[in-house]
Short mmCIF file of C-alpha atoms in Angstrom, two decimals:
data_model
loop_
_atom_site.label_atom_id
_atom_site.label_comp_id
_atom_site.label_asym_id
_atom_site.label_seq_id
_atom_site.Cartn_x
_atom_site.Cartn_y
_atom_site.Cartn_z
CA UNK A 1 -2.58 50.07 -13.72
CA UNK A 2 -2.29 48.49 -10.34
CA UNK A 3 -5.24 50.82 -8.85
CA UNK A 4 -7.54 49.07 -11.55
CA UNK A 5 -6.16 45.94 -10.39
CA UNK A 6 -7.09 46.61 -6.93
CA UNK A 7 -10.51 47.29 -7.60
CA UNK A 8 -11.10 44.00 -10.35
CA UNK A 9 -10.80 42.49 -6.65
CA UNK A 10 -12.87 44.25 -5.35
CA UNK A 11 -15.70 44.03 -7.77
CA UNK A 12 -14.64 39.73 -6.89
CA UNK A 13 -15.96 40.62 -3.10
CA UNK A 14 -18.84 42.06 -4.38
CA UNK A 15 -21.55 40.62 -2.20
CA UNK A 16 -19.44 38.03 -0.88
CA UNK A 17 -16.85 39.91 1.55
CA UNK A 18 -18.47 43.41 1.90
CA UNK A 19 -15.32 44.12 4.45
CA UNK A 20 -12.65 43.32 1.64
CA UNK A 21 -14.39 45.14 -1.05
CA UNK A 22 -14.77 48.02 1.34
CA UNK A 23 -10.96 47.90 1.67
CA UNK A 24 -9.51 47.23 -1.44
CA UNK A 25 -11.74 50.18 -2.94
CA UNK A 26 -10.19 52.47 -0.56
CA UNK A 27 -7.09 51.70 -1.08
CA UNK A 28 -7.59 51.78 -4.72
CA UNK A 29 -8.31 55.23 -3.99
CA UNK A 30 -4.93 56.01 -2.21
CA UNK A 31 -3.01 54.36 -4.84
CA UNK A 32 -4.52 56.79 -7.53
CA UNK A 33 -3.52 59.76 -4.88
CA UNK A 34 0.51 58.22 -4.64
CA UNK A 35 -0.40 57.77 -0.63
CA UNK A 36 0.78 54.79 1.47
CA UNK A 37 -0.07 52.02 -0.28
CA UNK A 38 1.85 52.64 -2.69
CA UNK A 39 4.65 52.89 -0.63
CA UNK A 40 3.64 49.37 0.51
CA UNK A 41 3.22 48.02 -3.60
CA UNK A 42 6.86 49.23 -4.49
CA UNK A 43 7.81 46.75 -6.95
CA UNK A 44 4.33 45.42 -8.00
CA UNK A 45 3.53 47.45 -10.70
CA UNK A 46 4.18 45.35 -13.38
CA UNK A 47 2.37 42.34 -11.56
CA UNK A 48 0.09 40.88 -13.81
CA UNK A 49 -3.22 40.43 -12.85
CA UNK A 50 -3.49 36.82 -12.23
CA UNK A 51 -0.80 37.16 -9.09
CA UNK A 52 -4.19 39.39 -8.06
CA UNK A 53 -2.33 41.86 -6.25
CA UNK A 54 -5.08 43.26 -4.05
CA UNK A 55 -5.82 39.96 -2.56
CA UNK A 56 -1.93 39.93 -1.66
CA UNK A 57 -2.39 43.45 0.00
CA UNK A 58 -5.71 42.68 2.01
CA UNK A 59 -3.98 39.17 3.00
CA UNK A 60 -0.97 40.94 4.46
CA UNK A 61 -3.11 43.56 6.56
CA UNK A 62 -4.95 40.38 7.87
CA UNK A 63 -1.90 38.54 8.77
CA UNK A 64 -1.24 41.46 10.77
CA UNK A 65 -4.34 41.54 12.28
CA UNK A 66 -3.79 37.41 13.55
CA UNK A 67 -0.88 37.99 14.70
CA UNK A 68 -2.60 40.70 17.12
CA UNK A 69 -0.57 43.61 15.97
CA UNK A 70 -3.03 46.01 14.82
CA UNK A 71 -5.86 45.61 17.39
CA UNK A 72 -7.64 48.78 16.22
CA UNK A 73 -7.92 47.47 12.72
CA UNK A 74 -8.83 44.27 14.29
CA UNK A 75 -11.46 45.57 15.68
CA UNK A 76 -13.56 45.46 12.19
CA UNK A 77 -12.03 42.10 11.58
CA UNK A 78 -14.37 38.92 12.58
CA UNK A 79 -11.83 36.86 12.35
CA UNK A 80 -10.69 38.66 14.91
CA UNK A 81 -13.75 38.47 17.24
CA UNK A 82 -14.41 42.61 15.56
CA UNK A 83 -17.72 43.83 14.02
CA UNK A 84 -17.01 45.64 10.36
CA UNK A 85 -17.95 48.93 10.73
CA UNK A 86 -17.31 50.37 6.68
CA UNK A 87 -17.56 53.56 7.11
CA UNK A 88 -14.16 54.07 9.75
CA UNK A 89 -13.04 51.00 8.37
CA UNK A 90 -9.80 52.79 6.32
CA UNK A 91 -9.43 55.27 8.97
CA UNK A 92 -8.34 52.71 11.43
CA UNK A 93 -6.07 50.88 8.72
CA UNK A 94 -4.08 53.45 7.89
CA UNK A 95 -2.01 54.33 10.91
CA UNK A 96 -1.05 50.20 10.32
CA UNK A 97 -0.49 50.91 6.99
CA UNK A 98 2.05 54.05 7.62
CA UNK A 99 3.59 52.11 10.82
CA UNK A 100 3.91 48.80 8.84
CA UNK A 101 4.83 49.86 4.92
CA UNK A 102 8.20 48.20 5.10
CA UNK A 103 6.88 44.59 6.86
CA UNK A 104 3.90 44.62 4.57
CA UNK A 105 6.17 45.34 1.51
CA UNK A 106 7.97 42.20 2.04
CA UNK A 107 4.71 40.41 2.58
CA UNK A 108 3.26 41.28 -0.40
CA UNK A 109 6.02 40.55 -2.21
CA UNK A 110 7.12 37.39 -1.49
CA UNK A 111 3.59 35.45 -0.81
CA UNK A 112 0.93 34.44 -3.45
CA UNK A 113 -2.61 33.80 -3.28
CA UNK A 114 -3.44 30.73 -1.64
CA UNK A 115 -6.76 29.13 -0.53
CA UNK A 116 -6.46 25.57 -0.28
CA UNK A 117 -9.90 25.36 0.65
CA UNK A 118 -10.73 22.15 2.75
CA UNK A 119 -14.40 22.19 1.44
CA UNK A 120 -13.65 20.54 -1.48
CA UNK A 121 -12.78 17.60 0.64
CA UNK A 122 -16.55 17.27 0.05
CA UNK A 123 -16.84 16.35 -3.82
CA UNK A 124 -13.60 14.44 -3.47
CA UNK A 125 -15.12 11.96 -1.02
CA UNK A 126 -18.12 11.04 -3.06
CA UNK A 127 -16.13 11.56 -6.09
CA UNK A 128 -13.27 8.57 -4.71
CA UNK A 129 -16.31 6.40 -3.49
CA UNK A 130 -17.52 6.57 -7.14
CA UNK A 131 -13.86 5.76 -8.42
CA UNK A 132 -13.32 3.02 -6.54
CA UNK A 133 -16.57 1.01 -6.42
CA UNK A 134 -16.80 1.54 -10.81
CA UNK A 135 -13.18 0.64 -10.95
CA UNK A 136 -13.68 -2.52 -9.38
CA UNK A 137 -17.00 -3.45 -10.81
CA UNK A 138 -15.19 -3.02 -14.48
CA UNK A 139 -12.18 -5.21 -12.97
CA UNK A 140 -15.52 -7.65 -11.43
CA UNK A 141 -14.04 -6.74 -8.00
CA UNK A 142 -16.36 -7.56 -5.03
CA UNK A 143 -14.72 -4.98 -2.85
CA UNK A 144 -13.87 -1.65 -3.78
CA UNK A 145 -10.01 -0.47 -5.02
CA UNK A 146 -7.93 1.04 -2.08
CA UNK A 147 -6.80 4.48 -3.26
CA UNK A 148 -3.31 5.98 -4.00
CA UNK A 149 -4.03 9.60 -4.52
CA UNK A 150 -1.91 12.06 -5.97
CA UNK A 151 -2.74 15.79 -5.68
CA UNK A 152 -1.26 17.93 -7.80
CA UNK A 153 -1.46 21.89 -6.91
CA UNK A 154 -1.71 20.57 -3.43
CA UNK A 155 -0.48 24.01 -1.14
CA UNK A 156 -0.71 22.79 2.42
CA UNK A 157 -2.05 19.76 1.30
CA UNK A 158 -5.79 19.67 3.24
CA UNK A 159 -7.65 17.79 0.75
CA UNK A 160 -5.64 15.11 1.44
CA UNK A 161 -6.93 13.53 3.86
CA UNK A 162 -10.68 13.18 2.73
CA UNK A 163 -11.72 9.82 4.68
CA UNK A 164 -10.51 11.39 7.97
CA UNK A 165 -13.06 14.05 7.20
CA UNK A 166 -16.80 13.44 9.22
CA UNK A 167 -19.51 14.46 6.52
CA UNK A 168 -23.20 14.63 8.13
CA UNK A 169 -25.60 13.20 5.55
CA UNK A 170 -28.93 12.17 6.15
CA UNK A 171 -28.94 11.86 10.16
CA UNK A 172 -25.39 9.85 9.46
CA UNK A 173 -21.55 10.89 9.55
CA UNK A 174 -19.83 9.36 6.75
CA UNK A 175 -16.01 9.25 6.27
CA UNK A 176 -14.73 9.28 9.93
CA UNK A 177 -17.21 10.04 12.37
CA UNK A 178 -14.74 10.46 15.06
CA UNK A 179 -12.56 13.16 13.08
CA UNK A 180 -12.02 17.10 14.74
CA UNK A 181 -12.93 18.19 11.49
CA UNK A 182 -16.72 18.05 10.83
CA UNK A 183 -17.56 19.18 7.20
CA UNK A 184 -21.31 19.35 6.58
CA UNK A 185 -21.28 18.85 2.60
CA UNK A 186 -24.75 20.21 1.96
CA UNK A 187 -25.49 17.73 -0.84
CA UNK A 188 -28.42 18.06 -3.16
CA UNK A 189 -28.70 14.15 -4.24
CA UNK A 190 -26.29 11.82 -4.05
CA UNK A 191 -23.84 9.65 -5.32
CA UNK A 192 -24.49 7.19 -7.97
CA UNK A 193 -22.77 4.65 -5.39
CA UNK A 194 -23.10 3.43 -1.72
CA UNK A 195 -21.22 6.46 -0.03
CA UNK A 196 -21.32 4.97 3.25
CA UNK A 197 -18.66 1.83 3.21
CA UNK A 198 -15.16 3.41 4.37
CA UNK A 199 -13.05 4.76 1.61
CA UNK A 200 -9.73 3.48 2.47
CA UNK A 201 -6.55 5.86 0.97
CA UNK A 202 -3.20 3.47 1.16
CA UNK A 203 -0.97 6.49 0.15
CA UNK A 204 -0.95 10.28 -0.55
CA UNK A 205 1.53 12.77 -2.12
CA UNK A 206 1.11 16.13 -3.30
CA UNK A 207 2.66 18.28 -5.56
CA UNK A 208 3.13 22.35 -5.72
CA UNK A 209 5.29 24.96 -6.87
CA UNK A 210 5.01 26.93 -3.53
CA UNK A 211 4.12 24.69 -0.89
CA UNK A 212 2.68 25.46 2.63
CA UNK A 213 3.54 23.53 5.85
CA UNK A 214 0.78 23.54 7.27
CA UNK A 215 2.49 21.88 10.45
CA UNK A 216 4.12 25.39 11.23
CA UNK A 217 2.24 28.50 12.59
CA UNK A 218 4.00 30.46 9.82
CA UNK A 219 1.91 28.30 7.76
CA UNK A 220 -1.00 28.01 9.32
CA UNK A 221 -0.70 31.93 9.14
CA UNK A 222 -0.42 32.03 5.78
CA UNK A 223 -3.48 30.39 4.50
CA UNK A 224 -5.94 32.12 7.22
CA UNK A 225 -4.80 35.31 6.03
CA UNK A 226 -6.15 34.79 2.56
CA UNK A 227 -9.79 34.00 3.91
CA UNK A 228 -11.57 36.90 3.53
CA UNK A 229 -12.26 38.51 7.50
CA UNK A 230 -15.87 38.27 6.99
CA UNK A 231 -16.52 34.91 6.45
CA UNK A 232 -16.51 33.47 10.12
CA UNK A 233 -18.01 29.95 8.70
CA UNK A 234 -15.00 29.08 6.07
CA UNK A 235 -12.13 30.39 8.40
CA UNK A 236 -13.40 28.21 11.32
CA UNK A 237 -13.55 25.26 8.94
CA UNK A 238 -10.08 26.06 7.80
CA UNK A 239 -8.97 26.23 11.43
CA UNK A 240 -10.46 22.96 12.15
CA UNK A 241 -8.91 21.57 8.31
CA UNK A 242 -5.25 22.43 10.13
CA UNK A 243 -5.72 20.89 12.89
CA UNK A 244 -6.80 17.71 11.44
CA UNK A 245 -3.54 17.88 9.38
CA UNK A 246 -1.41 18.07 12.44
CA UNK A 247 -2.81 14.95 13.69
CA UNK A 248 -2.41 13.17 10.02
CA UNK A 249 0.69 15.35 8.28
CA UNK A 250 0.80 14.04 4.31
CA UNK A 251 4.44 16.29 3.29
CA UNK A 252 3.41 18.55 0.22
CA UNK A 253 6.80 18.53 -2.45
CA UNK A 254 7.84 21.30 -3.73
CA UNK A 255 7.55 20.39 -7.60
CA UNK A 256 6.07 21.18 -11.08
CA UNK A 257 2.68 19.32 -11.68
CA UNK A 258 4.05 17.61 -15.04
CA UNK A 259 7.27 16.36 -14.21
CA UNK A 260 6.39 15.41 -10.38
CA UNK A 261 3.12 13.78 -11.91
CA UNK A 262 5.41 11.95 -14.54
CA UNK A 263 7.68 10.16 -11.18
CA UNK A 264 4.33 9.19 -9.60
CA UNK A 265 3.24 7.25 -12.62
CA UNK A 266 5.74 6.07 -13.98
CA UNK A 267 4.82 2.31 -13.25
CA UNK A 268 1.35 0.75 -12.61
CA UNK A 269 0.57 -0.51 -9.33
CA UNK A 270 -1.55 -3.39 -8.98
CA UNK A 271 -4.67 -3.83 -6.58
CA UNK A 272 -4.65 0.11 -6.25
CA UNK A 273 -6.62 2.44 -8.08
CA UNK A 274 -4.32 5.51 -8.82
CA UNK A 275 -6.20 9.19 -8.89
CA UNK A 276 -4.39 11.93 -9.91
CA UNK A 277 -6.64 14.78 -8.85
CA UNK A 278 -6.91 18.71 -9.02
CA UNK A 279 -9.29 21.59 -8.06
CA UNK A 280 -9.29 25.01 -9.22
CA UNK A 281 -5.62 25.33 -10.38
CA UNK A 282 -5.46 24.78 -13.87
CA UNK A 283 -6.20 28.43 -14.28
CA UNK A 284 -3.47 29.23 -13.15
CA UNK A 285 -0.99 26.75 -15.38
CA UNK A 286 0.23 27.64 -18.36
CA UNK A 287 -0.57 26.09 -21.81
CA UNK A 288 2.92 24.26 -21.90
CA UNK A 289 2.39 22.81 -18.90
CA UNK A 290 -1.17 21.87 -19.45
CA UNK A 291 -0.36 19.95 -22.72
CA UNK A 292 2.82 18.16 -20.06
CA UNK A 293 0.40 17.35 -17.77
CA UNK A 294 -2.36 15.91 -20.55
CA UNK A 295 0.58 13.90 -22.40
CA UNK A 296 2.02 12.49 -18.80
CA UNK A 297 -1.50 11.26 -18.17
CA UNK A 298 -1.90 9.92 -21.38
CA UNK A 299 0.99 7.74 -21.31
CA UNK A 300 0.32 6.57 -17.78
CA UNK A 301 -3.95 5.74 -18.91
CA UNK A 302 -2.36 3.60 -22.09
CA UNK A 303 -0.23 1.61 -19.26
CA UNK A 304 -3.47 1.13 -16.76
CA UNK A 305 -4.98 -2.53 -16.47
CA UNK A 306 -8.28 -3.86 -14.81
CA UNK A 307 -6.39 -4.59 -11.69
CA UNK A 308 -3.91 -1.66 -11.87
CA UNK A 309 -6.84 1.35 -12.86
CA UNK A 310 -6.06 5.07 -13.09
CA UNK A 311 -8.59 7.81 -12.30
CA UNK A 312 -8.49 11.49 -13.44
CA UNK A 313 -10.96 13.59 -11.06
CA UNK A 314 -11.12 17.42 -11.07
CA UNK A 315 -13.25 20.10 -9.78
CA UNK A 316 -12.43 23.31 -12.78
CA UNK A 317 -14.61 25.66 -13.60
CA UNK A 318 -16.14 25.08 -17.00
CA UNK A 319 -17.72 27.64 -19.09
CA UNK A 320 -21.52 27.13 -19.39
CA UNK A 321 -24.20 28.41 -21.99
CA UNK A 322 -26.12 29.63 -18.63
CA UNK A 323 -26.54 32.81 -16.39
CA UNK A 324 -22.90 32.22 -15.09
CA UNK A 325 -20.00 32.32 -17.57
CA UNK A 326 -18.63 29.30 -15.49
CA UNK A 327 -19.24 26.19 -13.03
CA UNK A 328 -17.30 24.62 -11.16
CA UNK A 329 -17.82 20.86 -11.93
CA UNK A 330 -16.58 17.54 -10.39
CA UNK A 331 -15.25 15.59 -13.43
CA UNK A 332 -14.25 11.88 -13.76
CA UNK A 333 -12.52 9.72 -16.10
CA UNK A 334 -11.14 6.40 -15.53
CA UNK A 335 -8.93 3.66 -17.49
CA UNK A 336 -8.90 0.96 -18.82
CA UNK A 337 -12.74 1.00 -18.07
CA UNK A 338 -13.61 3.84 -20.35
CA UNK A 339 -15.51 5.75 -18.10
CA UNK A 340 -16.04 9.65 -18.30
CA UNK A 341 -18.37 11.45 -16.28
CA UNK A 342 -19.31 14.40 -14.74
CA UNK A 343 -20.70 14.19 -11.42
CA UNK A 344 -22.01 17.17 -10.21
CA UNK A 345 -20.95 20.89 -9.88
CA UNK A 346 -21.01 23.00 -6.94
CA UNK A 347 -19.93 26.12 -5.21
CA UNK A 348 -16.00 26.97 -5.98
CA UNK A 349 -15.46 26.46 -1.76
CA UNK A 350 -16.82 22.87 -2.69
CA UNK A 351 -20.25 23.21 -0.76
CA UNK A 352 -23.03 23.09 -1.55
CA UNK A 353 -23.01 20.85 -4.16
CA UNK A 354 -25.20 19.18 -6.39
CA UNK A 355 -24.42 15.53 -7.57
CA UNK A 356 -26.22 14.77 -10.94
CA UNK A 357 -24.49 11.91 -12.84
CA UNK A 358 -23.91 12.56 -16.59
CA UNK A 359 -21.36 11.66 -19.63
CA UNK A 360 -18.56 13.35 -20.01
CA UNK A 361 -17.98 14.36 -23.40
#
């Protein structure tokens, strides 16, 4: 039932986006009655619920609100410059709902749910510097490996670009302390290698099955809309994420993870260490393609040589024994060296985030 739907995202928002769950809840509620919002999820009943519907609904009403169409609804909308007010929150969306069914049908329809946060930018950098300075030490390298990194489920593509990212640490802006784009990468520890000698990336490519240019305002559109209209912090650090990717645009192919991954590798290249890395999408592939992806990796790690290495580094959530069903944990493994670790774990945004150094079973 799509109403039930609705409200599974809400109880997601709980205590986290108290203007989303406030919305979703109420529409919920209209959906049960056969009011407007149903008019405006013609067609996605049958969605199932990892396309999370109500995300795609609240994401379309805030696309309308950046655009500056609905300036009464914007007015409860931060991200807006509005101040949430719960109670006459639904009130003031529904005249947009009633005046905009059609427009927001077709939005809802033909968008999914996409993040591409830019704080994991954060756990990639220390996870690279870690890469490349074991990598060369198990090649007896003096200098680290330049990088050739290969996202796959890249969206827009705004992890890409990592070492033009300024991280404060310690009184001290690592990566590129000149970049637009300031991420502070609340660390607790650090590390298990210097951090602070410039991580240099020699080529990028990314991979997705929907991907967002990020050099258009449609697209720029697109991926604001999914933050959630209460939190000021992460929207303004995806603002400044986009505009660091118009000054550095890294093209994002439109492609299947196995097969695109499979072109990438399908040689070594010496003096370069290769990491194919991921964060928070294999949730959302399917089994076959998860096995693809393992055996395309597998071959490629069998073909890796001390001067030619291959890294694997993920940030997943992992199901834990502790209070949380799952953590989301930066993950290493790297050939021919035989190293696996994991690294850390953090917050699923990427920040804060905890480095602790252990094997990777």
């Amino acid at each position: 039932m799509l109403a039930e739907l609705f409200l599974d995202a809400a109880r997601g928002c709980a205590g986290r986006s108290p203007l989303t769950q406030a919305l979703l809840i109420a529409a919920a509620e209209d959906l049960a009655r056969g009011g407007v919002v149903a008019r405006v999820m013609a067609g996605a009943e049958c969605d199932r619920p990892g396309t999370v519907p109500g995300l795609r609904f609240a994401g379309a009403l805030h696309r309308l609100v950046l655009e500056g169409r609905a300036p009464a609804l914007a007015a409860h909308y931060p991200t807006a410059g509005g101040e949430p007010d719960l109670d006459a929150l639904w009130g003031d969306a529904l005249p947009v709902l009633h005046e905009h069914a059609d427009e927001l049908r077709v939005l809802v329809s033909t968008t999914a749910v996409q993040t591409n946060e830019p704080g994991r930018s954060a756990p990639l950098f220390g996870g690279l510097q870690t890469a490349t300075r074991l990598a060369a030490d198990a090649a007896g390298r003096r200098a680290g490996f330049p990088v050739r990194l290969l996202e796959v489920g890249a969206s827009g593509g705004l992890n890409l670009r990592p070492h033009r990212v300024a991280y404060p640490v310690d009184g001290v802006k690592l990566g590129d302390p000149g970049s637009p784009f300031t991420l502070d990468p609340r660390w607790t520890g650090r590390p298990p290698v210097d951090v602070a000698h410039n991580l240099r990336l020699v080529r990028r490519a990314g991979c997705d099955p929907d991907p967002v240019d990020v050099t258009t305002e449609d697209g720029r559109l697109h991926l604001q809309s999914f933050v959630w209209a209460d939190q000021v912090a992460r929207f303004e650090r995806l603002r400044a994420a986009l505009d660091l990717a118009q000054l550095d645009p890294v093209p994002v192919q439109r492609a299947a993870g196995p097969e695109w991954l499979s072109e990438q590798l399908v040689r070594p290249e010496r003096d370069v260490l290769t990491v194919v890395w991921h964060s928070v999408v294999w949730q959302y592939t399917s089994p076959a393609d998860r096995a693809m992806g393992r055996a395309v990796l597998a071959d490629a790690a069998a073909r890796a040589t001390p001067m030619a290495p291959l890294a694997l580094l993920v940030y997943e959530p992992r199901r834990t024994h502790g209070p949380d069903p799952y953590r989301f944990q930066l993950l290493l493994k790297l050939w021919p060296a035989g190293v696996s670790l994991r690294l850390g774990w953090g917050a699923g945004h990427g920040t804060p985030f905890t480095w602790d150094t252990q094997p990777w079973d």
